[in-house]
C-alpha positions as a Markdown table, in Angstrom:
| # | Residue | x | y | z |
|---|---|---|---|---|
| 1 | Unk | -21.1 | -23.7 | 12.1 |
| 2 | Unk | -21.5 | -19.9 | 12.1 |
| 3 | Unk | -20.2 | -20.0 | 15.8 |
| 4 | Unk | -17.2 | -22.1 | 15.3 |
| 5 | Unk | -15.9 | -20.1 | 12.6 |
| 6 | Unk | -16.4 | -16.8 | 14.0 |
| 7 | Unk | -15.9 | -17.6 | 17.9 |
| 8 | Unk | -17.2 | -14.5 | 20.1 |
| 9 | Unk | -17.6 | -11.7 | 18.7 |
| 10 | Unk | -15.0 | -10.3 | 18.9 |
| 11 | Unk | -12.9 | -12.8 | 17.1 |
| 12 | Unk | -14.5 | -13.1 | 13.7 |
| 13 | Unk | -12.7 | -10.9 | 11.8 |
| 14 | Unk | -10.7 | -13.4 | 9.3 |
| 15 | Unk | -13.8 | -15.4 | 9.1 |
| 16 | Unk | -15.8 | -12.7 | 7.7 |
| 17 | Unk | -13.3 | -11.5 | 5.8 |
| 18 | Unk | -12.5 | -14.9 | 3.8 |
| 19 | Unk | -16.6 | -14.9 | 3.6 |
| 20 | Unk | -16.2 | -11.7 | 2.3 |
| 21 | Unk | -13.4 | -12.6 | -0.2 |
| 22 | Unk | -16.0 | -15.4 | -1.7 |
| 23 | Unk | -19.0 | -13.4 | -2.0 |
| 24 | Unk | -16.5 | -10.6 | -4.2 |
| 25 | Unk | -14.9 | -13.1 | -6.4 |
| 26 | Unk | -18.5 | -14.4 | -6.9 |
| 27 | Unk | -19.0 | -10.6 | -8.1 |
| 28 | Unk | -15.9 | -10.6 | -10.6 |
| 29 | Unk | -16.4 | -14.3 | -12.1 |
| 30 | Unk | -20.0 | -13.0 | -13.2 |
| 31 | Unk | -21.5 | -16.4 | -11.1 |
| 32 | Unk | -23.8 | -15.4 | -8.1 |
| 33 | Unk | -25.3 | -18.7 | -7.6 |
| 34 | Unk | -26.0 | -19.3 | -3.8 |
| 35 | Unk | -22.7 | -18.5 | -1.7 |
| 36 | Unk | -22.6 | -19.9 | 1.8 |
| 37 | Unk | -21.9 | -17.2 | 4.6 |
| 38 | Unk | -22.8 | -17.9 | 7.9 |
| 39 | Unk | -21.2 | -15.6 | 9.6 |
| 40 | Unk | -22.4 | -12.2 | 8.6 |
| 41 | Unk | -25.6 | -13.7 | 8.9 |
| 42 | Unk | -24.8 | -14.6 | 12.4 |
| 43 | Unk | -23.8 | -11.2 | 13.4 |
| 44 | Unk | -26.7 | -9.8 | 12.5 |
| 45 | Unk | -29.3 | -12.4 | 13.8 |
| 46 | Unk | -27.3 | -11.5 | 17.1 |
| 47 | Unk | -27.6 | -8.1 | 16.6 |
| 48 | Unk | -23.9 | -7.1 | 16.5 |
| 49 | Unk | -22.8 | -4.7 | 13.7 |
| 50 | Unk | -21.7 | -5.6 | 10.3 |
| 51 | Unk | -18.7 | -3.8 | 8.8 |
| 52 | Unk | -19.5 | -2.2 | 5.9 |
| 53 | Unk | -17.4 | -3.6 | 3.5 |
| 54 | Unk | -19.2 | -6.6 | 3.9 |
| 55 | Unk | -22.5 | -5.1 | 4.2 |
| 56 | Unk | -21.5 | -3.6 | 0.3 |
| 57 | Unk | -20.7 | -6.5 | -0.7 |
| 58 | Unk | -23.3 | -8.9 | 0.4 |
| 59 | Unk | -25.7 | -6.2 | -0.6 |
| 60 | Unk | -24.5 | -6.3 | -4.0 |
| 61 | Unk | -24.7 | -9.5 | -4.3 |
| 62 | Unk | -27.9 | -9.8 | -3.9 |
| 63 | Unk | -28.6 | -7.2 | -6.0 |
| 64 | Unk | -27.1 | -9.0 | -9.1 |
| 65 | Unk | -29.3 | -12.1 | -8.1 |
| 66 | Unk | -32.3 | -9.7 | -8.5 |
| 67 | Unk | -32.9 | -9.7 | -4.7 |
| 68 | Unk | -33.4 | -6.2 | -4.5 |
| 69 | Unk | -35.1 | -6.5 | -0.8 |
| 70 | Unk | -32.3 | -8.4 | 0.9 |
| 71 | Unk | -29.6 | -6.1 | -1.3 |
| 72 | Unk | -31.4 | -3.4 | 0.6 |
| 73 | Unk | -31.7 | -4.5 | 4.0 |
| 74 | Unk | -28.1 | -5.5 | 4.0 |
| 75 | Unk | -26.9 | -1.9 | 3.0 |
| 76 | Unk | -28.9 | -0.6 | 6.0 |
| 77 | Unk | -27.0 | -3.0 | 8.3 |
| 78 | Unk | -23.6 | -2.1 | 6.9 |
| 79 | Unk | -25.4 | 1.9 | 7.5 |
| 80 | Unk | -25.9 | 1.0 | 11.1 |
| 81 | Unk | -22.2 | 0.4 | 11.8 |
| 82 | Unk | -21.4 | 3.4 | 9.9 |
| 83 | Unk | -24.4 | 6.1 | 8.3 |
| 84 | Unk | -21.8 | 7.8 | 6.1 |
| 85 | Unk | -20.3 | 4.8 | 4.3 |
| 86 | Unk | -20.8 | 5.7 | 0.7 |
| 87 | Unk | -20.6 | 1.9 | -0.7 |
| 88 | Unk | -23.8 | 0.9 | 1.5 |
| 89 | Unk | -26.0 | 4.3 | 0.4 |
| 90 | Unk | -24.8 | 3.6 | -2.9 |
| 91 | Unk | -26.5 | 0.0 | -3.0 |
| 92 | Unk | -29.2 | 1.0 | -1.0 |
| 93 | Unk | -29.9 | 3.9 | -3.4 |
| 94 | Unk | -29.5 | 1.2 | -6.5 |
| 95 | Unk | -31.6 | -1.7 | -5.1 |
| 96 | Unk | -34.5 | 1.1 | -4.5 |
| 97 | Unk | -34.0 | 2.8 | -8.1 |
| 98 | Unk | -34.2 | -0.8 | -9.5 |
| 99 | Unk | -37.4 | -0.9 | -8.0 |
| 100 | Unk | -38.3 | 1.3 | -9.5 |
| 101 | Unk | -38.7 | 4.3 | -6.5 |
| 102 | Unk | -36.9 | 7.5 | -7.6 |
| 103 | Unk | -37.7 | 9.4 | -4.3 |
| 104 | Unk | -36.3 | 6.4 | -2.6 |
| 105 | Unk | -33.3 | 6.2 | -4.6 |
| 106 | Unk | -32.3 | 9.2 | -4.1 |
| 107 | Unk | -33.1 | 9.8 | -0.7 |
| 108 | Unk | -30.5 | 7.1 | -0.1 |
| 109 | Unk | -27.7 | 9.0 | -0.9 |
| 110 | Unk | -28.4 | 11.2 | 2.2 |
| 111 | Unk | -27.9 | 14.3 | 0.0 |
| 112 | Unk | -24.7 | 12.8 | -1.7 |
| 113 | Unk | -24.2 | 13.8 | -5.7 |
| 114 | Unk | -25.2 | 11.1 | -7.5 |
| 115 | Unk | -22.1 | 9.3 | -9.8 |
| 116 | Unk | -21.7 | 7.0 | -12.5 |
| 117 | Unk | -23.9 | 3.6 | -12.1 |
| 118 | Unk | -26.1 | 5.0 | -9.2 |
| 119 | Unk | -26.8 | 8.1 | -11.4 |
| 120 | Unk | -27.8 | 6.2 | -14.4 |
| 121 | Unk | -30.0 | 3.9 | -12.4 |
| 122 | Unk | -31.2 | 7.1 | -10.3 |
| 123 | Unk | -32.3 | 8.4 | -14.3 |
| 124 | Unk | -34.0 | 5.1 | -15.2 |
| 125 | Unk | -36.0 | 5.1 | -11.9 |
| 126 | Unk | -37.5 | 8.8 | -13.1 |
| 127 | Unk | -38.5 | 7.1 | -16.6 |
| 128 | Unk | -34.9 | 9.3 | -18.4 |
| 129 | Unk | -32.6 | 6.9 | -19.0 |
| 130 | Unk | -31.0 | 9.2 | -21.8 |
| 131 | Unk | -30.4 | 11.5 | -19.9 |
| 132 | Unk | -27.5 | 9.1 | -17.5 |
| 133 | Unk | -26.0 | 9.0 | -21.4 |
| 134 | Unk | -25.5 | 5.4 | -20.5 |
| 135 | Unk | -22.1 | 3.5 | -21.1 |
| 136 | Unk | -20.4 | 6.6 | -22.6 |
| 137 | Unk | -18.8 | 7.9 | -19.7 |
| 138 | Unk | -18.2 | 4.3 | -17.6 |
| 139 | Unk | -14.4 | 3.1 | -17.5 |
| 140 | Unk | -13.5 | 0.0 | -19.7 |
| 141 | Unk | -12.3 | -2.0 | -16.4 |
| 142 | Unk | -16.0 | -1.7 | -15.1 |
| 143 | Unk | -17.7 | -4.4 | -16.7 |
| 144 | Unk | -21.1 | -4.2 | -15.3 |
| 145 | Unk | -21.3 | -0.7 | -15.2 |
| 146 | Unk | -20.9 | -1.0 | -19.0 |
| 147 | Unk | -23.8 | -3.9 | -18.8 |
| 148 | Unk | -26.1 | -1.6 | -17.3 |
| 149 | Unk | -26.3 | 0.2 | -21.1 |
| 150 | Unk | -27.7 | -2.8 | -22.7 |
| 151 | Unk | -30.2 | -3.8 | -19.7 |
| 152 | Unk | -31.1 | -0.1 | -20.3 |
| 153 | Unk | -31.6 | -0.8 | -24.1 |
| 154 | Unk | -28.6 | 1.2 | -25.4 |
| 155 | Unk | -26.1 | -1.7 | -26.3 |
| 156 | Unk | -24.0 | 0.4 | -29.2 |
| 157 | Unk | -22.6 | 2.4 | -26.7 |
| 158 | Unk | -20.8 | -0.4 | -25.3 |
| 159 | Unk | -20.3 | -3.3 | -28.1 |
| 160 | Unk | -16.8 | -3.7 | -28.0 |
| 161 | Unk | -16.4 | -2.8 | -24.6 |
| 162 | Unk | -17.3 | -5.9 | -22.7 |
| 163 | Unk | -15.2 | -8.4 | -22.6 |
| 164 | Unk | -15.1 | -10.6 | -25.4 |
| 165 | Unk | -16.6 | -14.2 | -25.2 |
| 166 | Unk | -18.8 | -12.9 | -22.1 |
| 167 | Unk | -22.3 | -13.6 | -21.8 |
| 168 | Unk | -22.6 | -9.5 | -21.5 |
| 169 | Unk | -20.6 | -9.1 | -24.8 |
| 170 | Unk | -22.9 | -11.9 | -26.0 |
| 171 | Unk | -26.2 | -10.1 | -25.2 |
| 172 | Unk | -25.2 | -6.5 | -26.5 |
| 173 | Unk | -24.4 | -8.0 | -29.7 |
| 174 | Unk | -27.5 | -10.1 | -29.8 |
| 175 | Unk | -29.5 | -6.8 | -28.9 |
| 176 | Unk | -28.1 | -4.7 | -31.5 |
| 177 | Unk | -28.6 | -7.2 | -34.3 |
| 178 | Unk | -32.3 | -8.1 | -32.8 |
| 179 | Unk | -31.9 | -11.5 | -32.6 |
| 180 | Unk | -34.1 | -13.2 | -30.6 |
| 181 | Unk | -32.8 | -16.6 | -30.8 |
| 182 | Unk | -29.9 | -15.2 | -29.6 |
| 183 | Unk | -31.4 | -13.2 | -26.6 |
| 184 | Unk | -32.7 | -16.2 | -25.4 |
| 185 | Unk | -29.6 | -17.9 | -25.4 |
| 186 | Unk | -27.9 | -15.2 | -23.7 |
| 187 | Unk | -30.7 | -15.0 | -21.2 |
| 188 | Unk | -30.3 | -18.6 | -20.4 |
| 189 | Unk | -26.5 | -18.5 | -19.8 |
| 190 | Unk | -27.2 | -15.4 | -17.3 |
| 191 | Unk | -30.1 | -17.2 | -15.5 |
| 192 | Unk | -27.2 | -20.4 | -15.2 |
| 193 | Unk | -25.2 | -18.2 | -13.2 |
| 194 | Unk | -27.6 | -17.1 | -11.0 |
| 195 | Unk | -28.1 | -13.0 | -12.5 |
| 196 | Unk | -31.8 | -14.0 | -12.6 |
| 197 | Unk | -33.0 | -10.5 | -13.1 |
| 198 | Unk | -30.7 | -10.1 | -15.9 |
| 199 | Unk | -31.7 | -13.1 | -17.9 |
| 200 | Unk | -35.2 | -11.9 | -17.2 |
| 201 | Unk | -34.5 | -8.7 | -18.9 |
| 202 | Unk | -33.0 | -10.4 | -22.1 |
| 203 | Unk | -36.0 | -12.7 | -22.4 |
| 204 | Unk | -37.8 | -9.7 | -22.2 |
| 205 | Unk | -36.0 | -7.9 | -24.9 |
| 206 | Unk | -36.6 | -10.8 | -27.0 |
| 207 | Unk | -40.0 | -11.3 | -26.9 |
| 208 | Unk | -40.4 | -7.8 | -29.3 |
| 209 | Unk | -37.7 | -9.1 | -31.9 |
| 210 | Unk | -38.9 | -12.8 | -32.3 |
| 211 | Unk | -40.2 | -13.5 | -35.8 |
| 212 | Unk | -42.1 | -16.3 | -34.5 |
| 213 | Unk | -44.8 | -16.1 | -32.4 |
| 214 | Unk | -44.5 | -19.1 | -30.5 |
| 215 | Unk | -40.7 | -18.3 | -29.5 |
| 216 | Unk | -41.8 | -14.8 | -28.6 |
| 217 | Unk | -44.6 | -16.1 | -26.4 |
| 218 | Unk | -42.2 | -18.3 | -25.0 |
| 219 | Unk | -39.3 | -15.6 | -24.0 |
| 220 | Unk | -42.4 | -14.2 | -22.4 |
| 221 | Unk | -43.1 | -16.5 | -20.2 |
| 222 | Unk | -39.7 | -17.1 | -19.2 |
| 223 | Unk | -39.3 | -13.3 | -18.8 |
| 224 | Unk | -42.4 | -13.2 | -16.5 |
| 225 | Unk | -41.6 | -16.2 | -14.4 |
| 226 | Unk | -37.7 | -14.9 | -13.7 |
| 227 | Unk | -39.0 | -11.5 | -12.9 |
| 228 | Unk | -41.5 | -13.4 | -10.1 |
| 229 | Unk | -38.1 | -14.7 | -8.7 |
| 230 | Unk | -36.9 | -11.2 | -7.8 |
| 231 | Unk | -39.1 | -9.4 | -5.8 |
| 232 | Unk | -39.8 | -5.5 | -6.2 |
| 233 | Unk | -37.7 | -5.5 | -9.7 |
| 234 | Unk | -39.0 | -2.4 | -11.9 |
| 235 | Unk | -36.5 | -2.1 | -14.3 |
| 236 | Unk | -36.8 | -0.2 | -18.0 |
| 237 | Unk | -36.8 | -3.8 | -19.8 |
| 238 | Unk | -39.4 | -5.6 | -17.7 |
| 239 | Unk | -42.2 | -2.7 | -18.2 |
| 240 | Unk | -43.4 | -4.2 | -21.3 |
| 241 | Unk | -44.2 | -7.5 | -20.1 |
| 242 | Unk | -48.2 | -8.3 | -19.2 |
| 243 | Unk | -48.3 | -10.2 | -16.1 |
| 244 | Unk | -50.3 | -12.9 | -15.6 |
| 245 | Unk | -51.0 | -13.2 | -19.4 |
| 246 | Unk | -52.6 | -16.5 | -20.7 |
C-alpha cells in the first residue's frame, strides 16, 4: 500500500504530506489513537530521508501517546535529513526530558537556548519544575503547552486558560479542587483518546486526594498499568507511584 501511494521515491511528496496533514489534525483534535501512515514508514525502512516536518510531527505524535522511544527515534530521522532543524531537537530534547534524562535533554538541543515547553520540561527533568514558572508565560492559543502546568502539578496557573469543556480544562479543575472522582474521570477520557501517559498522570494525581481507600488503590493501579504502556516515561506525577505494589 505504502508503494502505491508514494511511487519511487522521488514521487511521494503529496502522499506524505496528506499523511502528514492527518497525523497534525490528530495533534489539534486532542485524539492520537493509532493513525495509519505508511509512507514515512516506508521511507525510512528503505533508508531514504524523512523531511523534517514530518519527522516533528510523527515524533510528536508519539510523544503525546506516551511513546517517548519512537517520538525520539523519529526526531533523529527528521535530524538525519537536516541536523539543524529546530522542531526535531526540540522533540528529541522533550521525549528525553520526559524520561526523565536532563543531560540528555539538553544535549539535544545541540547548544540551542532552551524556550518555552522544552525549557519547562528541560526544568522538570533536573527535579525544578518551579523554576520553568509553568503556564505563566505560555500563549493562550497553545493549548498543551498550557496542559503541561497541570501534568506538572501547577493547575492555577492555567484554570481558565484551556479551553472550556476540554478534558484539559476538565482535569485542571479537578486538580485544583482535589477531586479524585473527578481525576479519574478525566484520566479516563484522556486514556479514550489515546494520551495514555496523560491519563496515567491524572490517575496518579488521584490516588493522594481519594477519600476512599479502595478508589485510591484503584487509580493506582490504573496509573501503574498506563505508565507500563509507555516505555521510559519519568515524569513529575508518576514518581509517586510504587511499582509492582500488591
Amino acid at each position: 500500500r505504502a508503494r502505491r501511494l508514494a511511487g519511487t521515491p522521488g514521487r511521494y511528496g503529496s502522499a506524505l504530506a496528506a499523511e502528514t496533514a492527518a497525523l497534525a489534525r490528530s495533534i489539534s483534535e486532542a485524539d492520537v489513537r493509532d493513525r495509519s501512515a505508511p509512507v514515512g514508514e516506508w521511507l525510512t525502512a528503505e533508508g531514504h530521508p524523512v523531511p523534517c516536518g514530518h519527522a516533528a510531527v510523527r515524533a510528536r505524535h508519539a510523544r503525546l501517546r506516551g511513546q517517548l522511544p519512537e517520538a525520539a527515534a523519529w526526531a533523529r530521522e527528521g535530524l538525519r535529513h537536516d541536523p539543524d532543524d529546530l522542531s526535531c531537537r526540540t522533540e528529541l530534547s522533550l521525549a528525553a526530558a520526559q524520561s526523565g534524562d536532563a543531560t540528555a535533554a539538553y544535549d539535544a538541543l545541540g547548544g540551542c537556548t532552551a524556550r518555552g515547553t522544552a525549557a519547562t520540561w528541560l526544568a522538570a527533568a533536573r527535579g525544578e519544575p518551579e523554576e520553568a514558572d509553568a503556564g505563566r508565560e505560555i500563549p493562550g492559543e497553545d493549548v498543551l503547552a498550557l496542559y503541561d502546568a497541570v501534568r506538572l502539578g501547577a493547575p492555577e496557573t492555567v484554570l481558565g486558560r484551556l479551553p472550556a469543556g476540554s478534558v484539559f480544562a476538565e482535569h485542571a479543575a479537578a486538580l485544583v479542587r482535589r477531586d479524585g472522582p473527578a481525576l479519574d474521570r478525566a484520566a479516563a477520557r484522556l486514556a479514550e483518546r489515546g494520551l495514555l501517559l496523560f491519563a496515567a498522570e491524572a490517575y496518579a494525581q488521584a490516588v493522594p486526594v481519594h477519600r476512599d481507600p479502595s478508589a485510591a488503590r484503584t487509580a493506582r493501579t490504573r496509573a501503574v498499568a498506563l505508565a507500563r504502556r509507555c516505555p521510559g516515561a519519568r515524569t513529575p506525577a508518576l514518581s509517586g507511584l510504587v511499582l509492582g505494589e500488591l
